[in-house]
Amino acid sequence: MTADHLAPVYAQWPLDVVDGEGVYLRTRDGRRILDLYGGHAVAALGYGNARWHQVIAEQSRALAFQSNAVPLAVRARAATRLARFAGQGLDTVFFCSTGAEANENALKLALRITGRRKVVAVQGSFHGRTAAAGAVTWGAAAKWYGFPQAPFDVEFVPRGDVDAVARAVDTRTAAVIAEPVQGVAGAVDLGAPFLAALRERAAETRAMLILDEVQCGMGRTGFPFAATMHGVAPDMITTAKALGAGFPCAALLMADHVAAHLKVDDLGTTFGGGPMACALIEAVVDIIETQGLLANVRRLARQIRETCVVGPVTDVQGAGFLTGLRTRRPAKDVQRELMERDILTGTSADPHVVRILAPYVLGEEHVAELRDALASLAA
Ligand SMILES: Cc1ncc(COP(=O)(O)O)c(C=O)c1O
């Protein structure tokens, strides 16, 4: 047993955070930390957003919870707003609670609708820690998977290898699943040509294309979804993290031809689509749209690219605020040194990439703060 009774499964940073304001965290010993990591890409609006707090307070007073057995206007509004935000004809929404749960349901639908038993995924992927999502996560079997077998056949293709896609995706394939911009891998943009090849081959073989936008979606790339940015129309998109900007929630969005197969009892969950989550989803989409946050992400991501190749940084990769700073020295050393200078960043599966998942409300002065800190580090 640990002293605090918590399962000892997380490496933790030496930070004692008491609260947050804007893009900064405050620690018990009075430090002000620029948070460019946002709790694994969740804090899209930073901390203390007045509208977010107002909505959560009002909805919690009005009705904190009811299940999907009860129709709720706020749930219908959230689904409508989210489907319009996504565009691409992904007009049916199934709300759930976590990214892994969204992926689990997307995969289940693809396997059931096609009646096939194979899924093709991309090397470097991270899709979550549940049975199906973990099965399509690169390296999970060796590291933490734990189930005696995957629930379906899985084949991984190398990133960018269109020939491998043509070989792996065949008429036994139920689904191809990919993060358009891989997060855990280190902000790796799969790029429009490769995604178009996945789309084309899936269409040829009547497999479904599932884009996992749990991390890269909901405006993080400076577009509603990375699918929009790359002009690829998937059969399903999954999203979570920034969706509630701090309130746990997730969604599976699907095209009409997928939704046409659904009937009562096919999918289900207790917490998904609760009124608190839905009120916040509606508010988050509204704030992103009305405050011009997509344009802000695009502009400041450009500023990062143009100014932050200094000190130990040799290149910038990714898209929008799913940014990878490629470092000459081990990324974990650069991350530690930035933290000593009161800037919080993340690492990734790539030992030479520092990952930035900044709040969409970041300003030029914060990018300058990052740049100056990087410039002060040894190359
Ligand atoms: C791309 C992607 N998919 C799925 C997940 C799993 O989401 P959750 O931890 O909410 O289950 C993550 C989490 O990091 C992710 O980055």
Short mmCIF file of C-alpha atoms in Angstrom, two decimals, residues 37-235:
data_model
loop_
_atom_site.label_atom_id
_atom_site.label_comp_id
_atom_site.label_asym_id
_atom_site.label_seq_id
_atom_site.Cartn_x
_atom_site.Cartn_y
_atom_site.Cartn_z
CA TYR A 37 0.75 20.64 -21.56
CA GLY A 38 -2.83 21.19 -20.31
CA GLY A 39 -3.28 17.92 -18.44
CA HIS A 40 -2.67 15.69 -21.49
CA ALA A 41 -4.43 18.07 -23.95
CA VAL A 42 -7.57 18.59 -21.88
CA ALA A 43 -7.33 22.21 -20.70
CA ALA A 44 -8.12 23.76 -24.08
CA LEU A 45 -9.46 26.95 -22.48
CA GLY A 46 -6.77 27.12 -19.83
CA TYR A 47 -8.00 27.58 -16.25
CA GLY A 48 -10.68 29.78 -14.74
CA ASN A 49 -12.63 30.50 -17.94
CA ALA A 50 -15.57 32.53 -16.64
CA ARG A 51 -18.11 31.14 -19.11
CA TRP A 52 -17.08 27.52 -18.41
CA HIS A 53 -17.53 28.11 -14.66
CA GLN A 54 -20.88 29.81 -15.15
CA VAL A 55 -22.19 26.94 -17.29
CA ILE A 56 -21.04 24.24 -14.87
CA ALA A 57 -22.56 26.11 -11.91
CA GLU A 58 -25.89 26.75 -13.63
CA GLN A 59 -26.23 23.22 -15.02
CA SER A 60 -25.29 21.62 -11.69
CA ARG A 61 -28.02 23.62 -9.99
CA ALA A 62 -30.60 22.90 -12.70
CA LEU A 63 -29.92 19.16 -13.12
CA ALA A 64 -26.58 17.54 -12.36
CA PHE A 65 -27.42 14.16 -13.83
CA GLN A 66 -29.97 12.11 -15.67
CA SER A 67 -29.39 9.05 -17.81
CA ASN A 68 -30.00 8.57 -21.52
CA ALA A 69 -33.37 7.06 -20.65
CA VAL A 70 -34.53 10.63 -20.14
CA PRO A 71 -34.50 12.92 -23.20
CA LEU A 72 -32.77 16.22 -22.43
CA ALA A 73 -32.79 19.41 -24.47
CA VAL A 74 -29.19 20.14 -23.46
CA ARG A 75 -28.06 16.74 -24.84
CA ALA A 76 -29.77 17.35 -28.17
CA ARG A 77 -28.26 20.85 -28.36
CA ALA A 78 -24.76 19.52 -27.62
CA ALA A 79 -25.03 16.79 -30.28
CA THR A 80 -26.33 19.22 -32.88
CA ARG A 81 -23.65 21.79 -32.11
CA LEU A 82 -20.89 19.18 -32.17
CA ALA A 83 -22.06 17.62 -35.45
CA ARG A 84 -22.18 21.07 -37.07
CA PHE A 85 -18.73 21.91 -35.72
CA ALA A 86 -17.34 18.68 -37.19
CA GLY A 87 -19.11 19.04 -40.53
CA GLN A 88 -18.19 16.27 -43.01
CA GLY A 89 -21.66 14.70 -42.73
CA LEU A 90 -20.80 13.13 -39.37
CA ASP A 91 -24.30 13.90 -38.21
CA THR A 92 -24.95 11.27 -35.53
CA VAL A 93 -23.32 11.52 -32.11
CA PHE A 94 -22.95 8.88 -29.39
CA PHE A 95 -21.74 10.47 -26.16
CA CYS A 96 -19.57 8.50 -23.75
CA SER A 97 -17.00 9.26 -21.07
CA THR A 98 -13.45 8.53 -22.23
CA GLY A 99 -11.41 8.37 -25.40
CA ALA A 100 -10.88 4.65 -25.04
CA GLU A 101 -14.63 4.10 -24.66
CA ALA A 102 -15.30 6.09 -27.84
CA ASN A 103 -12.76 3.98 -29.74
CA GLU A 104 -14.10 0.77 -28.25
CA ASN A 105 -17.57 1.61 -29.58
CA ALA A 106 -16.32 2.73 -32.99
CA LEU A 107 -14.42 -0.54 -33.44
CA LYS A 108 -17.35 -2.60 -32.20
CA LEU A 109 -19.65 -0.94 -34.73
CA ALA A 110 -17.24 -1.44 -37.62
CA LEU A 111 -16.70 -5.12 -36.78
CA ARG A 112 -20.38 -5.77 -36.29
CA ILE A 113 -21.63 -3.90 -39.35
CA THR A 114 -19.07 -5.39 -41.73
CA GLY A 115 -19.17 -8.86 -40.15
CA ARG A 116 -15.36 -8.97 -40.52
CA ARG A 117 -12.69 -9.68 -37.91
CA LYS A 118 -9.58 -7.70 -38.77
CA VAL A 119 -8.52 -4.13 -37.95
CA VAL A 120 -5.58 -2.28 -39.49
CA ALA A 121 -3.81 0.34 -37.37
CA VAL A 122 -0.75 2.53 -37.83
CA GLN A 123 2.62 2.04 -36.13
CA GLY A 124 3.15 4.54 -33.32
CA SER A 125 -0.58 4.76 -32.57
CA PHE A 126 -2.15 5.24 -29.14
CA HIS A 127 -5.87 4.54 -28.89
CA GLY A 128 -6.41 3.80 -25.18
CA ARG A 129 -6.04 1.07 -22.58
CA THR A 130 -9.24 -0.97 -22.89
CA ALA A 131 -9.47 -4.34 -24.66
CA ALA A 132 -10.17 -3.17 -28.21
CA ALA A 133 -8.44 0.23 -28.03
CA GLY A 134 -5.35 -1.36 -26.47
CA ALA A 135 -5.29 -4.04 -29.15
CA VAL A 136 -4.74 -1.37 -31.83
CA THR A 137 -2.21 0.58 -29.75
CA TRP A 138 1.36 0.19 -31.00
CA GLY A 139 3.59 -1.59 -28.51
CA ALA A 140 0.83 -2.16 -25.92
CA ALA A 141 1.07 -5.95 -26.08
CA ALA A 142 4.70 -5.84 -24.98
CA LYS A 143 4.29 -3.06 -22.42
CA TRP A 144 0.97 -3.17 -20.55
CA TYR A 145 -1.87 -4.83 -22.48
CA GLY A 146 -2.55 -7.64 -20.00
CA PHE A 147 -5.42 -9.37 -21.80
CA PRO A 148 -4.53 -12.90 -22.97
CA GLN A 149 -5.55 -12.10 -26.53
CA ALA A 150 -6.86 -9.27 -28.69
CA PRO A 151 -10.61 -9.35 -29.42
CA PHE A 152 -9.93 -9.32 -33.22
CA ASP A 153 -7.04 -9.70 -35.66
CA VAL A 154 -4.78 -6.65 -35.84
CA GLU A 155 -2.16 -5.60 -38.39
CA PHE A 156 -0.02 -2.50 -38.06
CA VAL A 157 1.27 -0.61 -41.10
CA PRO A 158 4.28 1.73 -41.07
CA ARG A 159 3.46 5.44 -41.20
CA GLY A 160 3.44 6.79 -44.73
CA ASP A 161 3.76 3.36 -46.38
CA VAL A 162 0.98 3.38 -48.97
CA ASP A 163 2.03 -0.01 -50.41
CA ALA A 164 1.75 -1.60 -46.98
CA VAL A 165 -1.75 -0.13 -46.69
CA ALA A 166 -2.71 -1.69 -50.03
CA ARG A 167 -1.45 -5.07 -48.80
CA ALA A 168 -2.85 -4.94 -45.25
CA VAL A 169 -6.31 -3.54 -45.93
CA ASP A 170 -8.33 -6.19 -47.74
CA THR A 171 -11.86 -7.54 -47.91
CA ARG A 172 -11.41 -9.18 -44.49
CA THR A 173 -10.75 -5.78 -42.92
CA ALA A 174 -13.55 -4.25 -40.85
CA ALA A 175 -11.79 -0.99 -40.06
CA VAL A 176 -8.71 1.11 -40.45
CA ILE A 177 -8.05 3.23 -37.37
CA ALA A 178 -5.59 6.12 -37.26
CA GLU A 179 -4.82 9.31 -35.37
CA PRO A 180 -4.39 11.88 -38.18
CA VAL A 181 -1.81 13.59 -35.99
CA GLN A 182 -0.36 11.04 -33.60
CA GLY A 183 -0.08 12.36 -30.06
CA VAL A 184 1.74 9.95 -27.78
CA ALA A 185 4.12 9.14 -30.65
CA GLY A 186 5.39 12.72 -30.44
CA ALA A 187 3.10 14.99 -32.53
CA VAL A 188 3.53 13.15 -35.81
CA ASP A 189 1.29 14.42 -38.61
CA LEU A 190 0.40 11.47 -40.85
CA GLY A 191 -0.21 14.00 -43.63
CA ALA A 192 -2.90 14.40 -46.27
CA PRO A 193 -1.51 11.96 -48.89
CA PHE A 194 -1.24 9.04 -46.45
CA LEU A 195 -4.67 9.73 -44.96
CA ALA A 196 -6.13 9.95 -48.48
CA ALA A 197 -4.55 6.54 -49.22
CA LEU A 198 -6.17 5.09 -46.10
CA ARG A 199 -9.51 6.59 -47.16
CA GLU A 200 -9.23 5.28 -50.69
CA ARG A 201 -8.17 1.75 -49.76
CA ALA A 202 -10.87 1.51 -47.07
CA ALA A 203 -13.49 2.57 -49.62
CA GLU A 204 -12.19 0.03 -52.18
CA THR A 205 -12.43 -2.83 -49.69
CA ARG A 206 -15.58 -1.56 -47.93
CA ALA A 207 -13.73 -1.26 -44.64
CA MET A 208 -14.54 1.67 -42.37
CA LEU A 209 -12.13 4.52 -41.72
CA ILE A 210 -12.09 5.55 -38.05
CA LEU A 211 -10.12 8.67 -37.23
CA ASP A 212 -9.14 8.88 -33.57
CA GLU A 213 -9.17 12.59 -32.79
CA VAL A 214 -9.22 12.15 -29.04
CA GLN A 215 -6.04 14.22 -28.78
CA CYS A 216 -5.77 16.07 -32.10
CA GLY A 217 -9.47 16.95 -32.49
CA MET A 218 -11.75 19.67 -31.14
CA GLY A 219 -9.74 22.52 -32.59
CA ARG A 220 -6.27 21.48 -31.45
CA THR A 221 -4.83 21.61 -34.97
CA GLY A 222 -6.41 25.01 -35.62
CA PHE A 223 -9.23 23.30 -37.52
CA PRO A 224 -12.34 21.72 -35.98
CA PHE A 225 -10.81 18.30 -36.60
CA ALA A 226 -7.56 17.20 -38.27
CA ALA A 227 -9.79 15.42 -40.80
CA THR A 228 -11.00 18.87 -41.86
CA MET A 229 -7.43 20.14 -42.09
CA HIS A 230 -6.41 17.24 -44.34
CA GLY A 231 -9.63 17.08 -46.36
CA VAL A 232 -10.36 13.45 -45.55
CA ALA A 233 -13.89 12.25 -44.82
CA PRO A 234 -13.89 9.35 -42.34
CA ASP A 235 -16.83 7.07 -41.55
#
